[in-house]
Amino acid sequence: MAGKLVGIYGASGFGREVMPVAREMFASDDCELVFIDDNPELVKVNGVRVLTYSDFLKHEAEEKRVSVAIADAKTRREIEERCYSDGIKPASVNSPNNVVLDEVQIGSASILCPFVTLTSNITIGQSFHANIYSYVAHDCVIGDYVTFAPAVKCNGNVVIEDNAYIGTGAIIKQGQPGSPIVIGEGATVGMGAVVTKNVAPGSVVIGNPAKPLVRNS
Ligand code: UDP
């Protein structure tokens, strides 16, 4: 019986990127790493065992931890809540080459991929995903279940509310002390967008400068 069992939930694209980082963090004789995936056809991915959630629950270990490597915030929250109510603890997976400067507070279950930088005086909620080459600059406040695709540039004095998704290569302009740029709850910032002013909750913005997406019905 392994002392510690760590499951990376989701054996798709992002999960396969997170697994080697987790291996570097957790690898020891006393710790086994597996994928958890609800697709029963997956047995092994990149040489790592894939367990269904029920098999993960049955597997004997002194301590079980999970990191949910699924970008969609709603799915991630639902899976985490199920796992935690079953007594599984959160695991953060943070690449050893991350740069984290002064006074950074970050909640549980974060995934900080390689080449992520968090500078100084930053507060981040739970289950933050920062994909490769993203940064968060000084005095930002980031909520729960926020997701950064690769190479997001979040400049200083920005507030990002819960469940927001920031697409690949998006740039968020620096706000002012006491007057931050605010990305509202559940908003989506499109790939490559340049955000120069507040984004309304639940909205989708695209382009440079970023503007709300108008859908033709
Ligand atoms: N998945 C799961 N349970 C869920 C939702 C997703 O096991 O409730 C798995 C799904 O089978 C897939 C992975 O998680 O293997 C999610 O992959 P997707 O490509 O949707 O997300 P990404 O890896 O791009 O974040």
Short mmCIF file of N, CA, C and O in Angstrom, two decimals, residues 8-18 37 67-80 109 111 113 126-131 144-150 162-168 186-188:
data_model
loop_
_atom_site.label_atom_id
_atom_site.label_comp_id
_atom_site.label_asym_id
_atom_site.label_seq_id
_atom_site.Cartn_x
_atom_site.Cartn_y
_atom_site.Cartn_z
N ILE A 8 -4.11 12.90 -10.59
CA ILE A 8 -4.31 14.04 -11.48
C ILE A 8 -5.61 13.75 -12.21
O ILE A 8 -5.68 12.81 -13.01
N TYR A 9 -6.63 14.53 -11.91
CA TYR A 9 -7.97 14.25 -12.46
C TYR A 9 -8.07 14.88 -13.84
O TYR A 9 -7.98 16.09 -13.99
N GLY A 10 -8.27 14.03 -14.86
CA GLY A 10 -8.29 14.49 -16.25
C GLY A 10 -7.02 14.02 -16.93
O GLY A 10 -5.92 14.50 -16.62
N ALA A 11 -7.18 13.06 -17.86
CA ALA A 11 -5.99 12.50 -18.53
C ALA A 11 -5.94 12.97 -19.98
O ALA A 11 -5.43 12.28 -20.85
N SER A 12 -6.50 14.15 -20.22
CA SER A 12 -6.48 14.69 -21.59
C SER A 12 -5.28 15.63 -21.74
O SER A 12 -4.25 15.45 -21.10
N GLY A 13 -5.41 16.64 -22.61
CA GLY A 13 -4.27 17.49 -22.93
C GLY A 13 -3.63 18.13 -21.71
O GLY A 13 -2.43 17.99 -21.46
N PHE A 14 -4.42 18.83 -20.93
CA PHE A 14 -3.85 19.56 -19.80
C PHE A 14 -3.31 18.59 -18.74
O PHE A 14 -2.22 18.78 -18.20
N GLY A 15 -4.06 17.53 -18.49
CA GLY A 15 -3.61 16.54 -17.52
C GLY A 15 -2.25 15.96 -17.88
O GLY A 15 -1.39 15.76 -17.01
N ARG A 16 -2.04 15.72 -19.18
CA ARG A 16 -0.74 15.16 -19.62
C ARG A 16 0.39 16.17 -19.46
O ARG A 16 1.55 15.80 -19.38
N GLU A 17 0.03 17.45 -19.44
CA GLU A 17 1.06 18.48 -19.17
C GLU A 17 1.34 18.61 -17.67
O GLU A 17 2.47 18.91 -17.27
N VAL A 18 0.31 18.38 -16.88
CA VAL A 18 0.47 18.56 -15.43
C VAL A 18 1.20 17.36 -14.80
O VAL A 18 1.98 17.53 -13.85
N ASP A 37 -9.77 9.44 -14.40
CA ASP A 37 -10.55 9.92 -15.55
C ASP A 37 -11.83 9.10 -15.62
O ASP A 37 -11.83 7.89 -15.41
N SER A 67 -5.47 16.67 -7.76
CA SER A 67 -5.33 17.94 -8.47
C SER A 67 -6.18 17.81 -9.73
O SER A 67 -5.97 16.88 -10.52
N VAL A 68 -7.15 18.70 -9.88
CA VAL A 68 -8.07 18.58 -11.01
C VAL A 68 -7.53 19.39 -12.18
O VAL A 68 -7.56 20.62 -12.18
N ALA A 69 -7.02 18.67 -13.19
CA ALA A 69 -6.35 19.32 -14.34
C ALA A 69 -7.34 19.45 -15.49
O ALA A 69 -7.13 18.94 -16.58
N ILE A 70 -8.44 20.13 -15.21
CA ILE A 70 -9.48 20.35 -16.22
C ILE A 70 -9.75 21.85 -16.25
O ILE A 70 -10.03 22.45 -15.20
N ALA A 71 -9.65 22.44 -17.43
CA ALA A 71 -9.70 23.90 -17.51
C ALA A 71 -11.08 24.46 -17.16
O ALA A 71 -11.17 25.54 -16.57
N ASP A 72 -12.13 23.77 -17.53
CA ASP A 72 -13.48 24.32 -17.32
C ASP A 72 -13.77 24.49 -15.82
O ASP A 72 -13.75 23.52 -15.06
N ALA A 73 -14.06 25.76 -15.42
CA ALA A 73 -14.17 26.08 -13.99
C ALA A 73 -15.31 25.34 -13.31
O ALA A 73 -15.18 24.88 -12.18
N LYS A 74 -16.45 25.23 -14.02
CA LYS A 74 -17.62 24.60 -13.40
C LYS A 74 -17.34 23.12 -13.15
O LYS A 74 -17.60 22.59 -12.07
N THR A 75 -16.78 22.47 -14.16
CA THR A 75 -16.44 21.04 -14.02
C THR A 75 -15.42 20.86 -12.91
O THR A 75 -15.53 19.95 -12.08
N ARG A 76 -14.44 21.74 -12.90
CA ARG A 76 -13.37 21.64 -11.90
C ARG A 76 -13.94 21.75 -10.48
O ARG A 76 -13.61 20.97 -9.60
N ARG A 77 -14.81 22.75 -10.29
CA ARG A 77 -15.40 22.96 -8.96
C ARG A 77 -16.23 21.75 -8.54
O ARG A 77 -16.12 21.26 -7.42
N GLU A 78 -17.05 21.23 -9.49
CA GLU A 78 -17.91 20.09 -9.14
C GLU A 78 -17.07 18.87 -8.75
O GLU A 78 -17.36 18.18 -7.77
N ILE A 79 -16.01 18.62 -9.54
CA ILE A 79 -15.17 17.45 -9.23
C ILE A 79 -14.46 17.64 -7.90
O ILE A 79 -14.41 16.74 -7.07
N GLU A 80 -13.92 18.84 -7.68
CA GLU A 80 -13.21 19.08 -6.41
C GLU A 80 -14.15 18.89 -5.23
O GLU A 80 -13.79 18.25 -4.24
N ALA A 109 -5.06 23.94 -4.13
CA ALA A 109 -5.34 23.26 -5.40
C ALA A 109 -4.94 24.07 -6.64
O ALA A 109 -5.56 23.95 -7.69
N ILE A 111 -2.64 25.11 -9.88
CA ILE A 111 -1.71 24.49 -10.84
C ILE A 111 -0.95 25.64 -11.49
O ILE A 111 -1.53 26.47 -12.21
N CYS A 113 1.93 26.08 -14.02
CA CYS A 113 2.71 25.33 -15.02
C CYS A 113 4.12 25.93 -15.15
O CYS A 113 4.38 27.01 -14.61
N GLN A 126 -8.74 29.92 -4.54
CA GLN A 126 -8.45 28.49 -4.69
C GLN A 126 -8.60 28.03 -6.13
O GLN A 126 -9.29 28.65 -6.93
N SER A 127 -7.88 26.96 -6.43
CA SER A 127 -7.97 26.26 -7.71
C SER A 127 -7.63 27.17 -8.90
O SER A 127 -8.30 27.13 -9.93
N PHE A 128 -6.61 27.96 -8.72
CA PHE A 128 -6.13 28.83 -9.83
C PHE A 128 -5.29 27.98 -10.78
O PHE A 128 -4.40 27.26 -10.34
N HIS A 129 -5.57 28.09 -12.07
CA HIS A 129 -4.74 27.44 -13.08
C HIS A 129 -4.00 28.52 -13.87
O HIS A 129 -4.64 29.39 -14.47
N ALA A 130 -2.69 28.46 -13.87
CA ALA A 130 -1.90 29.37 -14.71
C ALA A 130 -1.09 28.50 -15.66
O ALA A 130 -0.17 27.78 -15.25
N ASN A 131 -1.45 28.54 -16.92
CA ASN A 131 -0.77 27.70 -17.91
C ASN A 131 0.60 28.32 -18.27
O ASN A 131 0.91 29.45 -17.86
N ASP A 144 -11.58 32.73 -7.02
CA ASP A 144 -11.53 31.27 -7.05
C ASP A 144 -11.82 30.75 -8.47
O ASP A 144 -12.59 31.35 -9.21
N TYR A 145 -11.23 29.63 -8.79
CA TYR A 145 -11.48 28.92 -10.07
C TYR A 145 -11.25 29.80 -11.30
O TYR A 145 -11.98 29.77 -12.27
N VAL A 146 -10.22 30.59 -11.21
CA VAL A 146 -9.82 31.41 -12.37
C VAL A 146 -8.82 30.60 -13.19
O VAL A 146 -7.98 29.88 -12.65
N THR A 147 -8.94 30.70 -14.53
CA THR A 147 -8.11 29.90 -15.42
C THR A 147 -7.37 30.80 -16.40
O THR A 147 -8.00 31.62 -17.09
N PHE A 148 -6.06 30.66 -16.44
CA PHE A 148 -5.24 31.35 -17.44
C PHE A 148 -4.76 30.32 -18.45
O PHE A 148 -4.09 29.34 -18.08
N ALA A 149 -5.06 30.52 -19.73
CA ALA A 149 -4.46 29.73 -20.81
C ALA A 149 -2.98 30.14 -20.93
O ALA A 149 -2.52 31.02 -20.19
N PRO A 150 -2.20 29.55 -21.84
CA PRO A 150 -0.79 29.93 -21.93
C PRO A 150 -0.57 31.42 -22.21
O PRO A 150 -1.35 32.07 -22.92
N ASP A 162 -14.18 35.47 -9.56
CA ASP A 162 -14.29 34.00 -9.62
C ASP A 162 -14.69 33.51 -11.02
O ASP A 162 -15.50 34.14 -11.71
N ASN A 163 -14.18 32.35 -11.37
CA ASN A 163 -14.59 31.58 -12.56
C ASN A 163 -14.29 32.25 -13.90
O ASN A 163 -14.81 31.82 -14.93
N ALA A 164 -13.50 33.30 -13.90
CA ALA A 164 -13.17 33.93 -15.18
C ALA A 164 -12.15 33.08 -15.94
O ALA A 164 -11.33 32.38 -15.33
N TYR A 165 -12.22 33.15 -17.26
CA TYR A 165 -11.29 32.40 -18.12
C TYR A 165 -10.56 33.41 -19.02
O TYR A 165 -11.19 34.21 -19.71
N ILE A 166 -9.25 33.35 -19.00
CA ILE A 166 -8.45 34.29 -19.80
C ILE A 166 -7.71 33.49 -20.87
O ILE A 166 -6.91 32.61 -20.56
N GLY A 167 -7.98 33.82 -22.14
CA GLY A 167 -7.47 33.02 -23.26
C GLY A 167 -5.99 33.25 -23.55
O GLY A 167 -5.37 34.22 -23.09
N THR A 168 -5.47 32.38 -24.37
CA THR A 168 -4.03 32.38 -24.71
C THR A 168 -3.56 33.75 -25.20
O THR A 168 -4.15 34.35 -26.09
N GLY A 186 -17.03 35.12 -13.95
CA GLY A 186 -17.44 34.24 -15.04
C GLY A 186 -17.19 34.80 -16.43
O GLY A 186 -17.65 34.22 -17.42
N ALA A 187 -16.47 35.90 -16.54
CA ALA A 187 -16.20 36.48 -17.86
C ALA A 187 -15.17 35.63 -18.61
O ALA A 187 -14.38 34.90 -18.01
N THR A 188 -15.21 35.77 -19.94
CA THR A 188 -14.21 35.10 -20.78
C THR A 188 -13.49 36.15 -21.60
O THR A 188 -14.13 36.99 -22.27
#
